[in-house]
Coordinates of C-alpha atoms in Angstrom, one line a residue:
X1 CA -26.5 -33.5 -36.9
X2 CA -26.8 -32.8 -33.2
X3 CA -26.0 -29.2 -34.0
X4 CA -28.5 -29.0 -36.8
X5 CA -31.2 -30.6 -34.6
X6 CA -30.5 -28.1 -31.9
X7 CA -30.7 -25.2 -34.2
X8 CA -34.1 -26.4 -35.7
X9 CA -35.6 -26.9 -32.2
X10 CA -34.3 -23.6 -31.0
X11 CA -35.8 -21.8 -34.1
X12 CA -39.1 -23.5 -33.6
X13 CA -39.2 -22.5 -30.0
X14 CA -38.3 -18.9 -30.9
X15 CA -41.1 -18.8 -33.5
X16 CA -43.6 -20.2 -31.0
X17 CA -42.6 -17.5 -28.5
X18 CA -42.8 -14.7 -31.1
X19 CA -46.1 -16.0 -32.3
X20 CA -47.4 -16.1 -28.7
X21 CA -46.3 -12.5 -28.1
X22 CA -48.0 -11.4 -31.4
X23 CA -51.2 -13.1 -30.4
X24 CA -51.2 -11.4 -27.1
X25 CA -50.7 -8.0 -28.8
X26 CA -53.7 -8.4 -31.1
X27 CA -56.8 -6.4 -30.1
X28 CA -59.8 -8.1 -28.7
X29 CA -62.5 -8.5 -31.4
X30 CA -64.3 -5.1 -31.8
X31 CA -67.9 -4.8 -30.6
X32 CA -70.4 -4.5 -33.4
X33 CA -71.2 -0.9 -34.4
X34 CA -74.8 0.1 -33.7
X35 CA -75.8 1.8 -37.0
X36 CA -78.8 4.2 -36.9
X37 CA -81.9 2.3 -37.9
X38 CA -84.9 3.7 -39.8
X39 CA -88.1 3.9 -37.6
X40 CA -91.1 3.3 -39.8
X41 CA -93.7 3.5 -37.1
X42 CA -94.4 7.3 -37.4
X43 CA -93.7 8.1 -41.0
X44 CA -90.8 9.2 -43.2
X45 CA -87.8 10.8 -41.6
X46 CA -87.8 9.0 -38.2
X47 CA -84.8 7.1 -36.9
X48 CA -84.1 5.1 -33.7
X49 CA -81.8 6.8 -31.2
X50 CA -79.0 4.2 -30.9
X51 CA -79.5 1.9 -27.9
X52 CA -83.1 3.0 -27.3
X53 CA -86.6 2.4 -28.5
X54 CA -87.2 6.2 -29.0
X55 CA -87.6 7.5 -32.5
X56 CA -86.4 11.0 -33.5
X57 CA -87.0 13.2 -36.5
X58 CA -85.1 16.5 -37.3
X59 CA -86.7 19.1 -39.5
X60 CA -87.0 22.8 -40.2
X61 CA -86.5 25.4 -42.9
X62 CA -84.3 28.2 -44.1
X63 CA -86.1 31.4 -45.2
X64 CA -85.0 34.6 -46.9
X65 CA -87.6 37.3 -47.6
X66 CA -88.2 41.0 -48.1
X67 CA -91.4 43.0 -47.5
X68 CA -92.0 46.1 -49.5
X69 CA -93.9 49.1 -48.1
X70 CA -93.7 48.3 -44.4
X71 CA -91.4 48.3 -41.3
X72 CA -92.6 44.8 -40.4
X73 CA -92.1 41.7 -42.4
X74 CA -95.6 40.2 -42.0
X75 CA -97.9 43.2 -41.4
X76 CA -98.9 46.3 -43.2
X77 CA -97.8 49.9 -42.4
X78 CA -100.5 50.5 -39.8
X79 CA -98.7 52.4 -36.9
X80 CA -95.6 54.1 -35.6
X81 CA -93.0 55.2 -38.2
X82 CA -94.6 52.8 -40.8
X83 CA -98.0 54.4 -40.4
X84 CA -96.4 57.9 -40.6
X85 CA -95.7 57.3 -44.3
X86 CA -92.9 59.9 -44.4
X87 CA -89.0 59.9 -44.6
X88 CA -88.7 57.7 -41.5
X89 CA -90.8 54.9 -43.0
X90 CA -89.1 51.9 -44.6
X91 CA -89.5 51.2 -48.2
X92 CA -88.5 47.6 -47.5
X93 CA -87.6 45.3 -44.5
X94 CA -85.6 42.2 -45.0
X95 CA -85.3 39.1 -42.9
X96 CA -83.4 35.7 -42.9
X97 CA -84.4 32.9 -40.6
X98 CA -83.4 29.3 -39.8
X99 CA -86.0 27.1 -38.1
X100 CA -85.1 23.8 -36.3
X101 CA -87.6 21.3 -34.9
X102 CA -87.0 18.1 -33.0
X103 CA -89.7 15.4 -32.8
X104 CA -89.3 12.4 -30.5
X105 CA -91.7 9.5 -30.0
X106 CA -91.7 6.4 -27.9
X107 CA -94.3 3.6 -27.8
X108 CA -95.4 2.7 -24.2
X109 CA -98.2 0.7 -22.6
X110 CA -100.1 4.0 -22.2
X111 CA -99.7 5.0 -25.9
X112 CA -97.1 7.1 -27.6
X113 CA -95.1 9.6 -25.6
X114 CA -94.2 12.5 -27.8
X115 CA -92.0 15.6 -27.3
X116 CA -91.8 18.4 -29.8
X117 CA -89.5 21.4 -29.9
X118 CA -89.3 24.2 -32.5
X119 CA -87.0 27.2 -32.4
X120 CA -86.1 30.0 -34.9
X121 CA -82.9 32.0 -35.3
X122 CA -83.8 35.3 -37.1
X123 CA -82.0 38.3 -38.4
X124 CA -84.1 41.3 -39.4
X125 CA -83.1 44.6 -40.9
X126 CA -83.9 47.7 -38.9
X127 CA -85.9 51.0 -39.0
X128 CA -85.4 54.3 -37.3
X129 CA -87.6 56.5 -35.1
X130 CA -87.0 60.1 -34.2
X131 CA -84.8 60.8 -31.1
X132 CA -86.4 64.2 -30.4
X133 CA -85.8 67.7 -31.6
X134 CA -82.0 68.1 -31.0
X135 CA -80.6 70.3 -33.7
X136 CA -77.3 69.3 -35.3
X137 CA -76.2 71.7 -38.0
X138 CA -79.8 72.8 -38.4
X139 CA -81.2 69.3 -38.7
X140 CA -83.1 66.9 -36.5
X141 CA -81.2 63.8 -35.5
X142 CA -82.7 60.3 -35.5
X143 CA -81.3 57.3 -33.9
X144 CA -82.2 53.6 -33.7
X145 CA -82.6 51.4 -30.7
X146 CA -80.3 48.4 -30.6
X147 CA -82.6 46.5 -28.2
X148 CA -85.4 45.6 -30.6
X149 CA -85.3 42.9 -33.3
X150 CA -88.7 43.1 -34.9
X151 CA -87.5 45.4 -37.6
X152 CA -89.8 48.3 -36.5
X153 CA -88.0 51.0 -34.6
X154 CA -84.8 49.0 -34.2
X155 CA -81.4 48.6 -35.8
X156 CA -80.7 45.3 -37.6
X157 CA -80.3 42.5 -35.1
X158 CA -80.7 38.8 -34.4
X159 CA -83.1 37.0 -32.1
X160 CA -84.0 33.5 -30.9
X161 CA -87.6 32.5 -30.7
X162 CA -89.1 29.3 -29.2
X163 CA -92.3 28.5 -31.0
X164 CA -93.2 25.0 -29.6
X165 CA -92.0 23.0 -26.6
X166 CA -94.5 20.4 -25.4
X167 CA -95.0 16.8 -24.2
X168 CA -97.9 14.7 -25.4
X169 CA -98.9 11.6 -23.4
X170 CA -102.1 9.6 -23.1
X171 CA -104.2 12.4 -24.7
X172 CA -102.6 15.2 -22.7
X173 CA -100.6 18.1 -24.1
X174 CA -98.4 20.0 -21.7
X175 CA -96.3 23.0 -22.8
X176 CA -96.2 25.6 -25.6
X177 CA -98.3 24.5 -28.6
X178 CA -100.9 25.9 -31.0
X179 CA -104.1 26.9 -29.1
X180 CA -106.9 24.3 -29.2
X181 CA -109.2 27.2 -30.2
X182 CA -107.5 27.8 -33.5
X183 CA -108.3 26.1 -36.8
X184 CA -105.7 23.8 -38.2
X185 CA -104.4 26.5 -40.6
X186 CA -104.2 29.1 -37.7
X187 CA -103.6 32.5 -39.3
X188 CA -103.1 31.2 -42.8
X189 CA -106.1 30.0 -44.7
X190 CA -104.0 30.4 -47.9
X191 CA -101.5 33.2 -47.2
X192 CA -98.1 34.0 -45.9
X193 CA -99.1 37.5 -44.7
X194 CA -99.5 37.5 -40.9
X195 CA -102.1 40.3 -40.3
X196 CA -105.5 38.6 -40.9
X197 CA -108.2 39.1 -38.3
X198 CA -111.2 36.8 -38.2
X199 CA -110.2 33.9 -35.9
X200 CA -107.8 32.5 -33.4
X201 CA -104.0 32.4 -33.8
X202 CA -101.1 31.3 -31.5
X203 CA -99.2 30.0 -34.5
X204 CA -96.1 30.5 -32.4
X205 CA -97.6 28.5 -29.5
X206 CA -99.2 29.3 -26.2
X207 CA -98.5 27.6 -22.8
X208 CA -101.3 25.2 -22.1
X209 CA -102.6 22.1 -20.3
X210 CA -104.9 20.2 -22.6
X211 CA -106.7 16.9 -23.0
X212 CA -107.8 15.6 -26.4
X213 CA -110.3 12.8 -26.7
X214 CA -110.5 10.7 -29.9
X215 CA -114.0 9.2 -30.5
X216 CA -113.1 7.6 -33.8
X217 CA -114.5 8.2 -37.2
X218 CA -112.5 11.5 -37.4
X219 CA -114.3 13.0 -34.3
X220 CA -112.1 14.6 -31.6
X221 CA -112.7 17.0 -28.7
X222 CA -110.3 19.0 -26.7
X223 CA -110.4 20.8 -23.4
X224 CA -107.7 23.2 -22.4
X225 CA -106.5 25.7 -19.9
X226 CA -104.1 28.1 -21.6
X227 CA -102.0 31.1 -20.7
X228 CA -103.6 34.5 -21.4
X229 CA -100.4 36.5 -21.0
X230 CA -99.6 38.0 -23.4
X231 CA -101.0 36.4 -26.5
X232 CA -104.6 36.5 -25.4
X233 CA -105.0 39.9 -23.8
X234 CA -105.2 43.1 -26.0
X235 CA -105.8 46.2 -23.8
X236 CA -107.8 46.9 -20.6
X237 CA -108.0 50.7 -20.8
X238 CA -108.3 52.9 -17.8
X239 CA -109.8 55.8 -19.7
X240 CA -109.2 58.1 -16.7
X241 CA -105.5 57.7 -17.5
X242 CA -105.9 58.6 -21.2
X243 CA -103.3 61.1 -22.6
X244 CA -103.1 63.2 -25.7
X245 CA -99.8 61.4 -26.6
X246 CA -101.5 58.0 -26.2
X247 CA -104.5 59.0 -28.3
X248 CA -102.1 60.0 -31.1
X249 CA -101.1 56.3 -31.4
X250 CA -104.6 54.9 -31.1
X251 CA -104.6 54.2 -27.4
X252 CA -107.8 55.4 -25.7
X253 CA -106.5 55.0 -22.1
X254 CA -103.8 53.7 -19.9
X255 CA -103.4 50.0 -20.4
X256 CA -104.3 48.8 -16.9
X257 CA -103.9 45.0 -16.9
X258 CA -103.4 43.4 -13.6
X259 CA -101.6 40.2 -12.8
X260 CA -102.9 36.8 -14.1
X261 CA -105.6 35.2 -12.0
X262 CA -107.0 32.5 -14.2
X263 CA -106.0 30.8 -17.5
X264 CA -108.3 31.0 -20.5
X265 CA -110.6 28.0 -20.6
X266 CA -111.0 26.5 -24.1
X267 CA -113.2 23.7 -25.6
X268 CA -113.1 22.4 -29.1
X269 CA -114.9 19.8 -31.2
X270 CA -113.7 18.8 -34.7
X271 CA -114.8 16.4 -37.4
X272 CA -112.2 15.4 -39.9
X273 CA -113.3 13.6 -43.1
X274 CA -112.0 12.9 -46.6
X275 CA -113.9 15.9 -47.9
X276 CA -112.4 18.3 -45.3
X277 CA -113.3 19.3 -41.7
X278 CA -115.6 21.4 -39.5
X279 CA -114.6 22.7 -36.1
X280 CA -116.4 24.6 -33.3
X281 CA -114.4 26.3 -30.6
X282 CA -115.3 28.4 -27.5
X283 CA -113.2 30.2 -24.9
X284 CA -113.7 32.0 -21.6
X285 CA -111.3 34.9 -20.7
X286 CA -110.9 36.6 -17.3
X287 CA -110.4 40.4 -17.6
X288 CA -108.5 41.4 -14.4
X289 CA -107.6 45.1 -14.2
X290 CA -105.1 46.9 -11.9
X291 CA -106.0 50.0 -9.8
X292 CA -107.9 53.2 -10.6
X293 CA -104.9 55.3 -9.5
X294 CA -101.2 55.1 -8.7
X295 CA -101.5 52.9 -5.6
X296 CA -103.8 50.2 -4.2
X297 CA -105.7 52.6 -1.9
X298 CA -107.4 54.0 -5.0
X299 CA -109.5 50.9 -5.5
X300 CA -110.1 48.9 -8.6
X301 CA -112.9 47.5 -10.8
X302 CA -114.1 43.9 -10.4
X303 CA -113.0 41.1 -12.7
X304 CA -115.3 40.5 -15.7
X305 CA -115.3 37.3 -17.8
X306 CA -115.4 37.6 -21.5
X307 CA -115.9 34.9 -24.1
X308 CA -115.3 33.9 -27.7
X309 CA -116.9 31.4 -30.2
X310 CA -115.6 30.3 -33.6
X311 CA -116.7 28.1 -36.4
X312 CA -114.2 26.8 -39.0
X313 CA -114.7 24.9 -42.3
X314 CA -112.3 23.4 -44.8
X315 CA -113.3 21.8 -48.1
X316 CA -110.7 19.7 -49.9
X317 CA -110.3 18.6 -53.5
X318 CA -113.1 20.8 -54.9
X319 CA -114.0 20.3 -58.6
X320 CA -111.8 23.2 -59.8
X321 CA -108.7 21.0 -59.5
X322 CA -106.8 18.3 -57.6
X323 CA -105.7 19.6 -54.2
X324 CA -107.7 22.8 -54.4
X325 CA -109.0 23.9 -51.0
X326 CA -111.4 26.4 -49.4
X327 CA -110.7 27.4 -45.8
X328 CA -113.0 29.8 -43.9
X329 CA -113.6 30.7 -40.2
X330 CA -116.0 33.1 -38.4
X331 CA -115.7 34.4 -34.9
X332 CA -117.6 36.4 -32.3
X333 CA -116.1 37.8 -29.1
X334 CA -117.1 39.8 -26.1
X335 CA -114.3 40.9 -23.8
X336 CA -111.9 38.5 -25.5
X337 CA -110.7 40.4 -28.6
X338 CA -107.5 38.5 -29.3
X339 CA -109.6 35.5 -30.4
X340 CA -110.5 37.7 -33.4
X341 CA -107.6 40.1 -33.8
X342 CA -105.0 37.3 -33.3
X343 CA -101.7 37.8 -31.3
X344 CA -99.5 38.7 -34.3
X345 CA -101.6 41.7 -35.1
X346 CA -101.2 45.2 -33.7
X347 CA -103.9 46.4 -31.2
X348 CA -103.6 50.2 -31.9
X349 CA -103.6 51.9 -35.3
X350 CA -102.4 55.3 -36.5
X351 CA -102.2 55.7 -40.2
X352 CA -101.6 59.0 -42.0
X353 CA -102.6 60.1 -45.5
X354 CA -103.5 63.1 -47.5
X355 CA -106.5 65.5 -46.9
X356 CA -108.6 67.9 -48.8
X357 CA -110.2 69.4 -45.7
X358 CA -109.5 73.1 -45.2
X359 CA -107.4 73.8 -42.1
X360 CA -106.2 70.2 -41.7
X361 CA -102.5 69.4 -42.2
X362 CA -103.0 65.8 -43.1
X363 CA -105.5 63.0 -42.5
X364 CA -105.2 60.2 -40.0
X365 CA -107.0 57.0 -39.2
X366 CA -107.0 56.3 -35.5
X367 CA -108.3 53.1 -33.9
X368 CA -107.8 51.0 -30.8
X369 CA -108.6 47.4 -29.8
X370 CA -109.5 46.5 -26.3
X371 CA -111.0 43.8 -24.2
X372 CA -112.6 46.3 -21.9
X373 CA -112.6 50.0 -20.8
X374 CA -113.4 51.6 -17.5
X375 CA -113.1 54.9 -15.6
X376 CA -112.4 55.6 -12.0
X377 CA -115.1 54.4 -9.7
X378 CA -116.9 52.3 -12.4
X379 CA -116.8 48.7 -13.6
X380 CA -115.4 47.3 -16.8
X381 CA -117.3 47.7 -20.1
X382 CA -116.6 44.7 -22.4
X383 CA -115.7 45.3 -26.0
X384 CA -117.5 43.3 -28.7
X385 CA -115.8 42.1 -32.0
X386 CA -116.8 39.8 -34.8
X387 CA -115.3 38.8 -38.1
X388 CA -114.3 36.2 -40.6
X389 CA -111.4 35.2 -42.8
X390 CA -111.0 32.7 -45.7
X391 CA -109.0 31.7 -48.8
X392 CA -109.4 29.7 -52.0
X393 CA -106.2 27.9 -53.2
X394 CA -106.0 26.7 -56.8
X395 CA -103.2 24.4 -58.0
X396 CA -102.4 25.2 -61.7
X397 CA -100.0 22.2 -61.9
X398 CA -97.7 20.3 -59.6
X399 CA -95.3 23.4 -59.5
X400 CA -97.6 26.4 -59.3
X401 CA -100.5 27.5 -57.1
X402 CA -102.4 30.7 -56.4
X403 CA -104.6 31.6 -53.4
X404 CA -107.0 34.5 -53.1
X405 CA -107.7 35.4 -49.5
X406 CA -109.5 38.0 -47.4
X407 CA -110.6 39.0 -43.9
X408 CA -112.9 41.4 -42.3
X409 CA -113.5 42.3 -38.6
X410 CA -115.5 44.8 -36.6
X411 CA -114.9 46.4 -33.2
X412 CA -117.9 47.8 -31.4
X413 CA -118.0 49.7 -28.1
X414 CA -121.2 49.9 -26.1
X415 CA -122.9 53.3 -25.3
X416 CA -121.4 53.5 -21.9
X417 CA -117.9 52.9 -23.2
X418 CA -118.4 55.4 -26.0
X419 CA -119.4 57.9 -23.3
X420 CA -116.1 57.3 -21.6
X421 CA -114.0 57.5 -24.7
X422 CA -115.8 60.5 -26.2
X423 CA -116.3 62.5 -23.0
X424 CA -114.1 65.4 -21.9
X425 CA -112.0 63.1 -19.6
X426 CA -108.6 64.7 -20.2
X427 CA -107.9 68.4 -20.2
X428 CA -106.8 69.5 -23.7
X429 CA -107.8 66.1 -25.3
X430 CA -109.8 66.8 -28.5
X431 CA -110.8 63.4 -29.8
X432 CA -112.8 64.9 -32.7
X433 CA -114.4 68.2 -33.7
X434 CA -117.3 67.4 -31.3
X435 CA -118.8 64.6 -29.3
X436 CA -121.5 64.2 -32.1
X437 CA -118.7 63.3 -34.5
X438 CA -117.0 60.9 -32.1
X439 CA -117.4 57.1 -32.7
X440 CA -114.4 54.9 -31.7
X441 CA -115.9 51.8 -33.5
X442 CA -114.0 50.6 -36.6
X443 CA -113.7 47.9 -39.2
X444 CA -110.5 46.3 -40.2
X445 CA -110.2 44.3 -43.5
X446 CA -107.5 42.7 -45.7
X447 CA -107.6 41.4 -49.2
X448 CA -104.7 39.6 -50.9
X449 CA -103.4 37.2 -53.5
X450 CA -100.4 34.9 -53.3
X451 CA -98.6 32.8 -56.0
X452 CA -96.2 30.1 -55.2
X453 CA -93.7 28.3 -57.4
X454 CA -92.1 25.0 -56.2
X455 CA -89.5 24.1 -58.9
X456 CA -88.2 21.2 -56.9
X457 CA -89.5 19.4 -53.8
X458 CA -89.4 21.5 -50.6
X459 CA -88.1 24.7 -52.3
X460 CA -90.7 27.4 -52.8
X461 CA -90.7 30.9 -54.0
X462 CA -93.7 33.1 -53.3
X463 CA -95.1 36.6 -53.8
X464 CA -97.9 37.7 -51.5
X465 CA -99.6 41.1 -52.2
X466 CA -101.9 42.4 -49.4
X467 CA -104.0 45.5 -49.0
X468 CA -105.3 46.5 -45.6
X469 CA -108.2 49.0 -45.1
X470 CA -109.0 50.8 -41.8
X471 CA -112.7 51.9 -41.8
X472 CA -113.0 54.3 -38.9
X473 CA -116.4 55.5 -37.8
X474 CA -115.9 59.2 -37.0
X475 CA -118.3 61.5 -38.7
X476 CA -117.3 62.9 -42.1
X477 CA -115.3 66.1 -41.7
X478 CA -114.3 65.3 -38.1
X479 CA -110.9 66.5 -36.9
X480 CA -108.5 65.7 -34.1
X481 CA -105.8 67.9 -32.6
X482 CA -102.6 66.0 -31.9
X483 CA -99.4 67.1 -30.1
X484 CA -95.9 67.0 -31.5
X485 CA -94.8 63.5 -32.2
X486 CA -91.1 63.7 -32.5
X487 CA -90.6 59.9 -32.8
X488 CA -92.5 60.0 -36.2
X489 CA -91.8 63.6 -37.1
X490 CA -95.5 64.7 -37.1
X491 CA -96.2 68.3 -36.0
X492 CA -98.6 69.5 -33.4
X493 CA -101.6 70.5 -35.4
X494 CA -105.1 69.6 -36.7
X495 CA -105.7 66.4 -38.6
X496 CA -108.7 65.1 -40.5
X497 CA -110.1 61.8 -39.2
X498 CA -110.4 59.6 -42.3
X499 CA -110.3 56.0 -43.5
X500 CA -106.9 54.8 -44.5
X501 CA -105.3 51.9 -46.4
X502 CA -101.9 50.3 -46.8
X503 CA -100.4 48.0 -49.5
X504 CA -97.5 45.6 -48.9
X505 CA -95.7 42.9 -51.0
X506 CA -93.9 40.0 -49.3
X507 CA -91.4 38.1 -51.4
X508 CA -90.1 34.9 -49.9
X509 CA -87.7 32.0 -50.7
X510 CA -88.0 29.0 -48.4
X511 CA -86.2 25.6 -48.3
X512 CA -87.8 23.0 -46.1
X513 CA -85.8 20.0 -44.9

């Protein structure tokens, strides 16, 4: 019995020891996992960053598209190899793009602190310009430039773009955001096409320091100082530096922009209601030129302030159908042309076509946009523009809609400026068949129609057909003598100055997320 008792006590002691060892080896109770929680304060898609009171939302889109009849995805064939309309011009240009945006918001005693970042990763097919007149086996060789990624005059390539990067706090906006001058629909009253004049743009953002006051009842006002480089300056032409080669591209002088001296100053008032909105915007723009000649001893013209004013109107849910809208804007500028011909548009135009004029090789439409022009020893002459754009969008059903859109803008040079542009300011420069036939004024207009199909939520297929018209004001029968342009394969000869047009079709598939 003693032996049995000893064995039992020994076994019990051993079990206790083993149990103690196992208990010591067990892990400490795990800390509770912090799962991502939904943040309902700012709408769908926001989540709390774990361990903070900051809410974050990720968004973006993936887009695949092709534009027919242009070397640019979002504009017509209005210059360079596209405007040449020959064997160097693209029949199509393709692009793929991924967009990523990050939106964060934090509630504070001063209101919500918001940051917003939006970037794009883009791949665009290329185009080719002439490399010169080097003969290889009797043929002219043409090469592409690997440095560009716009699809015009470049081999295929990728690029990174930063659209928006701003902080909003206590009514202030600091960083890269849409201009306070622009209407809420920026360049797109109903279209995908980028090339509409008739109002402010900056859809890809402009650096700014702005304050927005909310008066309630849908009434807001904003005051802003925004960067004018390079979105809000077109050309400041030193006509004394004009060249025949420049004229052939629509440039009426050497672009003589000096360094930045003042931001553009913008003010805006908007009334948002259930029926739509109305907005009034004004902007002041400092035109600061460089020197008359090659060095600072040649002197320079004084600065000259320009300005722009815009009215925008949106009408929602009109009787033609649920969700139907009309968006329109009108603008007037003097020395601030980019508030009409927005930053995604070209500022010089050279479009070729056929001719029936005896002695002319082809016809060409030449036009140039500027903020001001000057000659050596004289001050700046500001350029006036005005225009409008608008669209009507009709929803056929929840899956299909169609928009009809259009835009028209005019560029007008004063008599002094016309004297500079049409005078004999460069040896061998023949702007037209005579000063009497010379008029650098022009109108630029676009009409288009787009249809969209959204078979499932956030997936849209669209077809956008646009026709652009350049209405130049040179007298009927006027001609211009241009030099050899090897980059677009146009010969040195006489061309008829004539109105031109360009048609493009943009096909797009886009998945938002």
